[in-house]
Backbone as a ProteinNet text record, in pm:
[ID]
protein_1_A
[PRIMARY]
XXXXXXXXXXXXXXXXXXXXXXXXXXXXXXXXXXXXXXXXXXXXXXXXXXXXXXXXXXXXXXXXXXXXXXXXXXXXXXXXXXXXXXXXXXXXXXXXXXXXXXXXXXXXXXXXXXXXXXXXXXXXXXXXXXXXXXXXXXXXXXXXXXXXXXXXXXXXX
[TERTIARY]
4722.3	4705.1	4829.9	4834.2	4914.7	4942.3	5109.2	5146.1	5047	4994.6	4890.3	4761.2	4744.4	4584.3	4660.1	4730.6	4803.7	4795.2	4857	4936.3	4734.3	4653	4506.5	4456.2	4459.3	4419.6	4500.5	4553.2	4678.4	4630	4603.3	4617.6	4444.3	4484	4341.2	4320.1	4186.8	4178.7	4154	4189	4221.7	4104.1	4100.4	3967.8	3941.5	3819.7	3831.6	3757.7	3811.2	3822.5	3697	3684.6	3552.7	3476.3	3448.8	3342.3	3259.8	3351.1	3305.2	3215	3328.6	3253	3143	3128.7	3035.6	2896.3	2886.8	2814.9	2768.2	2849.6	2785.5	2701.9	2793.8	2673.9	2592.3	2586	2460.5	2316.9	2369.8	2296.2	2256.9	2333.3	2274.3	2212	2234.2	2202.8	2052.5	1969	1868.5	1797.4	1835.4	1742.9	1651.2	1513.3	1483.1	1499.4	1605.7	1683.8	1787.4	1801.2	1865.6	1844.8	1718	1598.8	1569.8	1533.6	1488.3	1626.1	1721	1844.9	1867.1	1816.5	1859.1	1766.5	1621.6	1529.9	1511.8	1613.4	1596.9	1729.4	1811.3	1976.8	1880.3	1812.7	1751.2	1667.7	1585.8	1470.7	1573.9	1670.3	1732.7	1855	1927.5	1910.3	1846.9	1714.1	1633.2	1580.9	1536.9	1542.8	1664.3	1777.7	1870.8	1868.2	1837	1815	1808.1	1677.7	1647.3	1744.4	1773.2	1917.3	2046.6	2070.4	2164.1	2152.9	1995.6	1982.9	1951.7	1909.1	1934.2	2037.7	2188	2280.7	2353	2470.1	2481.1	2590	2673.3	2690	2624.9	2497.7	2389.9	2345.6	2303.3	2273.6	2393.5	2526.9	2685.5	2644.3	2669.2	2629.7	2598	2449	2390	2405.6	2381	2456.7	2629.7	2735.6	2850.1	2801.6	2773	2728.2	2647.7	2523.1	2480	2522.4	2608.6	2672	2760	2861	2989.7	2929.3	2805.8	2771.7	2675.3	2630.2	2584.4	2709.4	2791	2891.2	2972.4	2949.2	3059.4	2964.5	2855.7	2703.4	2669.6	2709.3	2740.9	2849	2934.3	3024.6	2990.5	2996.4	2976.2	2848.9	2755.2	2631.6	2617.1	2712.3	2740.1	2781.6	2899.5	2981.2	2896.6	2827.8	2718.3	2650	2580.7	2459.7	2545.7	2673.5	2731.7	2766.2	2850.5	2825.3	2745.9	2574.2	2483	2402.4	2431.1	2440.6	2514.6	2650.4	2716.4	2721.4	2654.4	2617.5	2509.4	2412.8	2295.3	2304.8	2417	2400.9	2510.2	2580.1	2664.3	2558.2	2469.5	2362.6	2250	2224	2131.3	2227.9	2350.8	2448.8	2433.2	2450.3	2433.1	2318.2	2201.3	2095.2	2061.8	2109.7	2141.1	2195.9	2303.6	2404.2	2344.5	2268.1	2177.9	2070.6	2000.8	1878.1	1921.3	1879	1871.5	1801.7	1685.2	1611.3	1671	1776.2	1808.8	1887.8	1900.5	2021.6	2152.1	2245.1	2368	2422.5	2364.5	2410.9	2368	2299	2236.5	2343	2428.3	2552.3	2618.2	2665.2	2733.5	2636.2	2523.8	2432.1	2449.4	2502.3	2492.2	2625.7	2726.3	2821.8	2762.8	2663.5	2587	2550.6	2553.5	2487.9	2369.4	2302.2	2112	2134.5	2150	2095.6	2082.8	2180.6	2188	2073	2054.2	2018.3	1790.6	1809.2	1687.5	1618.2	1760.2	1720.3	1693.3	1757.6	1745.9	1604.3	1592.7	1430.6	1392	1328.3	1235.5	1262	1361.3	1403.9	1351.4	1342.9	1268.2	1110.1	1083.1	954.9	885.7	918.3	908.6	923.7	970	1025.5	838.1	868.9	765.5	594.8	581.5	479.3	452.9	543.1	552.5	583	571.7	589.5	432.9	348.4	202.2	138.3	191.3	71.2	92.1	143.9	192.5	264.8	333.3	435.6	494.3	543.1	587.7	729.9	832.3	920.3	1058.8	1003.3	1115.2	1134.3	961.2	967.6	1035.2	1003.1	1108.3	1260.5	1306.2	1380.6	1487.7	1435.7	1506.9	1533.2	1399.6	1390.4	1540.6	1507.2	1654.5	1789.5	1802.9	1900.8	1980.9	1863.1	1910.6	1895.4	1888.1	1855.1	2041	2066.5	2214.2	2297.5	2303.3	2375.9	2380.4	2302.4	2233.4	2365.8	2326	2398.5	2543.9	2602.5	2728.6	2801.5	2757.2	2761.5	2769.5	2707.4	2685.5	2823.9	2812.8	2957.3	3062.5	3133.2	3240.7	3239.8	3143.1	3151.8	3216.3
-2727	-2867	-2942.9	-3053.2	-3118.4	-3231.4	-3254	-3385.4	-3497	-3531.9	-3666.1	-3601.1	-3525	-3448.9	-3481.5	-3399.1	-3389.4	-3560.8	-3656.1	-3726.4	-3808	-3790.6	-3877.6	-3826.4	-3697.2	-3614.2	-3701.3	-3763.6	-3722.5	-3936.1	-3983.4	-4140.2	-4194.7	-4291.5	-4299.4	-4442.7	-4445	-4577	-4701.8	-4812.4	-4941.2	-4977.7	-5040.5	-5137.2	-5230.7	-5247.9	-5413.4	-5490.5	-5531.7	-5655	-5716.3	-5784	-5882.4	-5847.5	-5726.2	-5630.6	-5618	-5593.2	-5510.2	-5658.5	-5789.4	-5902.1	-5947	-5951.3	-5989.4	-5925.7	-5802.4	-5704.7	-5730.7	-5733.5	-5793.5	-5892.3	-6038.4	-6169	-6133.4	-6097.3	-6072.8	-6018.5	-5887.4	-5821.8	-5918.4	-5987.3	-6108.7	-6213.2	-6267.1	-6367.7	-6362.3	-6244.3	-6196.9	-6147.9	-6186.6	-6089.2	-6233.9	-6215	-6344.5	-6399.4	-6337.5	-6405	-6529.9	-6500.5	-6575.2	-6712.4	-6672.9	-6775.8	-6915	-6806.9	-6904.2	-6952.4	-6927.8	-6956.9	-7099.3	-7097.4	-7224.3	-7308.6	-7252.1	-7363.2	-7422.1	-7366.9	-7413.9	-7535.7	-7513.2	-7574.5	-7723.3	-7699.5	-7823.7	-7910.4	-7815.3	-7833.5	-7959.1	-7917.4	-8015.3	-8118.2	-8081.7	-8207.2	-8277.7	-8267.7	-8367.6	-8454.1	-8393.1	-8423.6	-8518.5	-8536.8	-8590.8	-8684.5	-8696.1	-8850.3	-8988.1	-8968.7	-9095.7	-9149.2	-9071.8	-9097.6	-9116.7	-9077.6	-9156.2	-9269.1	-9295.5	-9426.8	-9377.7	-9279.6	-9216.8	-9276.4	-9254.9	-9301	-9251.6	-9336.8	-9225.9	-9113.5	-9100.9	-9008.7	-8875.8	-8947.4	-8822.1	-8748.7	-8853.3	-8781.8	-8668.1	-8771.9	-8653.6	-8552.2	-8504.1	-8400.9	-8312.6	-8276.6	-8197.8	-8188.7	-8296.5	-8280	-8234.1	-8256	-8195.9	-8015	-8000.8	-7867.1	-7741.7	-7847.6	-7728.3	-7762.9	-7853.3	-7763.5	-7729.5	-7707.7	-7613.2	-7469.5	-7468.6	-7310.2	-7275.5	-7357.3	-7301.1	-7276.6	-7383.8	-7351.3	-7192.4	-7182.7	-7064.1	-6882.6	-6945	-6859.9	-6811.1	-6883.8	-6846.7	-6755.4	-6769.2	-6637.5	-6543.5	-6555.5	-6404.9	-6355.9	-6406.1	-6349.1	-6300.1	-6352.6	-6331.7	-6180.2	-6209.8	-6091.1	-5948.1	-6000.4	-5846.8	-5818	-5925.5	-5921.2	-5848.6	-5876.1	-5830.6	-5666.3	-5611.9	-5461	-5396.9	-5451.1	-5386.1	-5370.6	-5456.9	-5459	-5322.8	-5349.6	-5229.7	-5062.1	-5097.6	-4970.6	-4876	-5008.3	-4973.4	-4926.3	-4995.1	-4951.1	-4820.5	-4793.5	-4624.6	-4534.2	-4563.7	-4472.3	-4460.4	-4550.4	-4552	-4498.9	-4497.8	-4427.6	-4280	-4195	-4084.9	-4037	-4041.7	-4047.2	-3977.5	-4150.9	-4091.5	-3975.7	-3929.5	-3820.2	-3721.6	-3687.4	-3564.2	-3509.8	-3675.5	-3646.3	-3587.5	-3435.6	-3404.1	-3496.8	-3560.1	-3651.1	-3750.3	-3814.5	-3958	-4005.1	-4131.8	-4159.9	-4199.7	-4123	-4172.7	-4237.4	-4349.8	-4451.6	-4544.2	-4531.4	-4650.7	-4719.4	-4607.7	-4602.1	-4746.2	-4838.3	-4928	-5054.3	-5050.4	-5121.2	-5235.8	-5263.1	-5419.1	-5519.3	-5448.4	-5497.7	-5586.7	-5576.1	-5592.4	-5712.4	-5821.9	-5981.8	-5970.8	-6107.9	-6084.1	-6092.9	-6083.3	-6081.6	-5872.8	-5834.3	-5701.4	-5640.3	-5693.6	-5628.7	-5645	-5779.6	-5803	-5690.4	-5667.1	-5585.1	-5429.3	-5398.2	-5246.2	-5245.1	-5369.8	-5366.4	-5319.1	-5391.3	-5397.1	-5282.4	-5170.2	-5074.2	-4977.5	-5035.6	-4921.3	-4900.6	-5000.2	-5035.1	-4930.4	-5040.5	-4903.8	-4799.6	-4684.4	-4556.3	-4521.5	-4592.4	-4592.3	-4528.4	-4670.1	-4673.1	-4556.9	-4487.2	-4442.6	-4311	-4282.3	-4168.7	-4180.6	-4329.7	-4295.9	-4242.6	-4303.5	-4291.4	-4151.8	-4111.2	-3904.7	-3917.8	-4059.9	-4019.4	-3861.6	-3812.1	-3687.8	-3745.7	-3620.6	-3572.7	-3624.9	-3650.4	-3728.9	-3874.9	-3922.7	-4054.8	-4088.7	-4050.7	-4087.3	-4051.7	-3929	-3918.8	-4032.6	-4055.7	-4230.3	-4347.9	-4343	-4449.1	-4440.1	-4307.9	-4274.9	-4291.5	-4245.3	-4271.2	-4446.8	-4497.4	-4637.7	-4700	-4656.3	-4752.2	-4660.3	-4573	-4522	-4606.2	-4610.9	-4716.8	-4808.1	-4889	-5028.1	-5033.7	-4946.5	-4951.9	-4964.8	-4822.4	-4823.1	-4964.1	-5012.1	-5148.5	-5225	-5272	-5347.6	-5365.3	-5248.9	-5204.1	-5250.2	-5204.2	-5239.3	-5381.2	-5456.5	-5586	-5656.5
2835.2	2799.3	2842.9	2920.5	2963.9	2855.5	2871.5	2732.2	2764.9	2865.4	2850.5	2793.9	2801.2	2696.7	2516.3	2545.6	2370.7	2306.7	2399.7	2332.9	2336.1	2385.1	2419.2	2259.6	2211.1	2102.7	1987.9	1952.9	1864.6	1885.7	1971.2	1954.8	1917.1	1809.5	1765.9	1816.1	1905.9	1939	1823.2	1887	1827.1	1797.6	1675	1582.6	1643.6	1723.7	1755.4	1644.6	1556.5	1428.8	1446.5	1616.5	1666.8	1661.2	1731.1	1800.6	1619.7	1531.9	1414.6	1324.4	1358.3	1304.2	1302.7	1547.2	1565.8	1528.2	1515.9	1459.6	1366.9	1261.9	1104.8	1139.1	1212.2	1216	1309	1381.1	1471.2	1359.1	1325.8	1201.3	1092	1019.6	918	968.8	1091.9	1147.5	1188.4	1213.4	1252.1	1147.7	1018.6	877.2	864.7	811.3	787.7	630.9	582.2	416.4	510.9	602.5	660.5	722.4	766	852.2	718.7	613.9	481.3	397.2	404.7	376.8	474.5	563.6	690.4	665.1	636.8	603.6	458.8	373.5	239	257.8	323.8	352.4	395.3	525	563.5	464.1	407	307.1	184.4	161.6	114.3	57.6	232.7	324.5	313.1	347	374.5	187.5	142.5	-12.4	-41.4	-10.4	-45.2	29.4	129.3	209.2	139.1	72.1	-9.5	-101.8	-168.3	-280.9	-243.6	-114	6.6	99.7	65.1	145	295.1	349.4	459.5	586.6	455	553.4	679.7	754.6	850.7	807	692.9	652.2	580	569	580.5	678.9	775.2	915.8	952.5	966	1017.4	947.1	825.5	738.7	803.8	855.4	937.3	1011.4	1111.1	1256.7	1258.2	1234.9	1218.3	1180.2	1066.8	1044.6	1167	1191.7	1273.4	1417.6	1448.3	1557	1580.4	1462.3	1438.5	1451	1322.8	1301.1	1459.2	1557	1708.6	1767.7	1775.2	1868.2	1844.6	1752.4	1685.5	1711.6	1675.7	1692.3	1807.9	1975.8	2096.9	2091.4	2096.4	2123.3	2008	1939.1	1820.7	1911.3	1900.8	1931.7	2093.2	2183.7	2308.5	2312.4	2272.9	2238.1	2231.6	2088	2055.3	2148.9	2262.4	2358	2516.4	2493.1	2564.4	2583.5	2443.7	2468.9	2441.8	2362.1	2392.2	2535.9	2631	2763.8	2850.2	2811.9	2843.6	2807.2	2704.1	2626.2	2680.5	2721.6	2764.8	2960.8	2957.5	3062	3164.7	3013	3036.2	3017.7	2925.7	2869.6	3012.9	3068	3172.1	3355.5	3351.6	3463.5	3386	3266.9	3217	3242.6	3225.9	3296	3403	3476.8	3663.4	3674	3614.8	3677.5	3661.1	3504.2	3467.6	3519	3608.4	3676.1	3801.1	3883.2	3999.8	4102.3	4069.2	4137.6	4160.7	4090.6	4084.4	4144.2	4190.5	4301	4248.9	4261.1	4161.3	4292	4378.6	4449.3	4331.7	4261.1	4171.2	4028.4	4028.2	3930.3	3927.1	3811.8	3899.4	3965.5	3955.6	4046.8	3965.1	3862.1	3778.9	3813.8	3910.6	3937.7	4088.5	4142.6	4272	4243.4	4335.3	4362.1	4367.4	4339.1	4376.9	4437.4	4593.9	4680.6	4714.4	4688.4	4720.7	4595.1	4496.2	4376	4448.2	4493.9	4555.3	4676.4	4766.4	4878.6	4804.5	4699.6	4685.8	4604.4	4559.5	4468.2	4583.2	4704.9	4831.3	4885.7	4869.3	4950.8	4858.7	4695.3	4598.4	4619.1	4618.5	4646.6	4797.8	4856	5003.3	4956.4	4912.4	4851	4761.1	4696.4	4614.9	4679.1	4782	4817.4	4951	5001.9	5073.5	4978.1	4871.6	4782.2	4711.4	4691.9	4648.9	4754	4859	4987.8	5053.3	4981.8	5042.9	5178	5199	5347.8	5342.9	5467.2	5494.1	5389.3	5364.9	5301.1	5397.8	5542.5	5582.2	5584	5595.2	5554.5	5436.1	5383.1	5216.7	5258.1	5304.2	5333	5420.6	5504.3	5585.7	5499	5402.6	5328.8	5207.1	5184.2	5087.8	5180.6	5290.6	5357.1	5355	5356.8	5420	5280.4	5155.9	5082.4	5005.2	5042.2	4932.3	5105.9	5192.6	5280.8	5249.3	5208.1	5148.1	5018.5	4920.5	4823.7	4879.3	4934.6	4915.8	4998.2	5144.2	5186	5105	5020.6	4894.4	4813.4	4764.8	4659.8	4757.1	4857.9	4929.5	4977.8	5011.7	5003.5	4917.1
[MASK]
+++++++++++++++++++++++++++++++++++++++++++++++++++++++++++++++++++++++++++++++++++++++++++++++++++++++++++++++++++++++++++++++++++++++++++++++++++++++++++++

């Protein structure tokens, strides 16, 4: 065991505080105690109108409110949508690597522009149809050739 193994064993990674926040609100934010919690808040709001004269410090009220709690509601909720993204998509490169069949040119493929992400659809596709239609074993074969070129071109761009 080399001192950078030891010292990797021995260091406990860092809490991310956010990650753990956004989590929670994401999770509460999506219960529907929550949904009826927002529509009872409005529910009265609106009830209170009349006995305010439906002034414009009534209107601010709400408006100030809900778009502090959106504005704030984008990033938390970003955040979560974000490393379940990433999550999903270590879990789907693991996959690739396990599958013998699979193209681990495909690894990485979310870092790729549409336009490249478009061509490897059309290059899957071909693959495909040329795998229903019983092409020979080299037809596919070319097709695989030029579609992991495709890729790695792609990536180095």
């Amino acid at each position: 065991m080399t001192p950078m193994d030891a010292s990797q064993e021995t260091e406990k990674p860092k809490t991310d505080y956010f990650a753990l926040f956004s989590n929670a609100v994401s999770e509460w934010a999506g219960k529907p105690v929550t949904f009826v919690l927002a529509v009872g808040g409005i529910c009265i709001w609106a009830a209170l109108g009349p006995f305010l004269d439906y002034s414009e410090s009534w209107q601010l009220v709400v408006n100030t409110a809900t778009t502090i709690i959106t504005f704030l509601m984008i990033f938390v909720l970003q955040n979560s949508q974000n490393r379940d993204a990433k999550a999903l998509q270590v879990k789907l490169d693991e996959l690739i690597l396990t599958n013998a069949r699979a193209e681990n040119c495909f690894i990485g493929a979310e870092a790729l522009g549409e336009a490249e992400l478009l061509r490897l659809r059309a290059l899957l596709d071909a693959k495909l149809k040329a795998a229903e239609e019983g092409k020979s074993a080299e037809v596919r074969q070319d097709i695989e050739e030029h579609l992991e070129e495709k890729v790695r071109s792609a990536k180095i761009a």
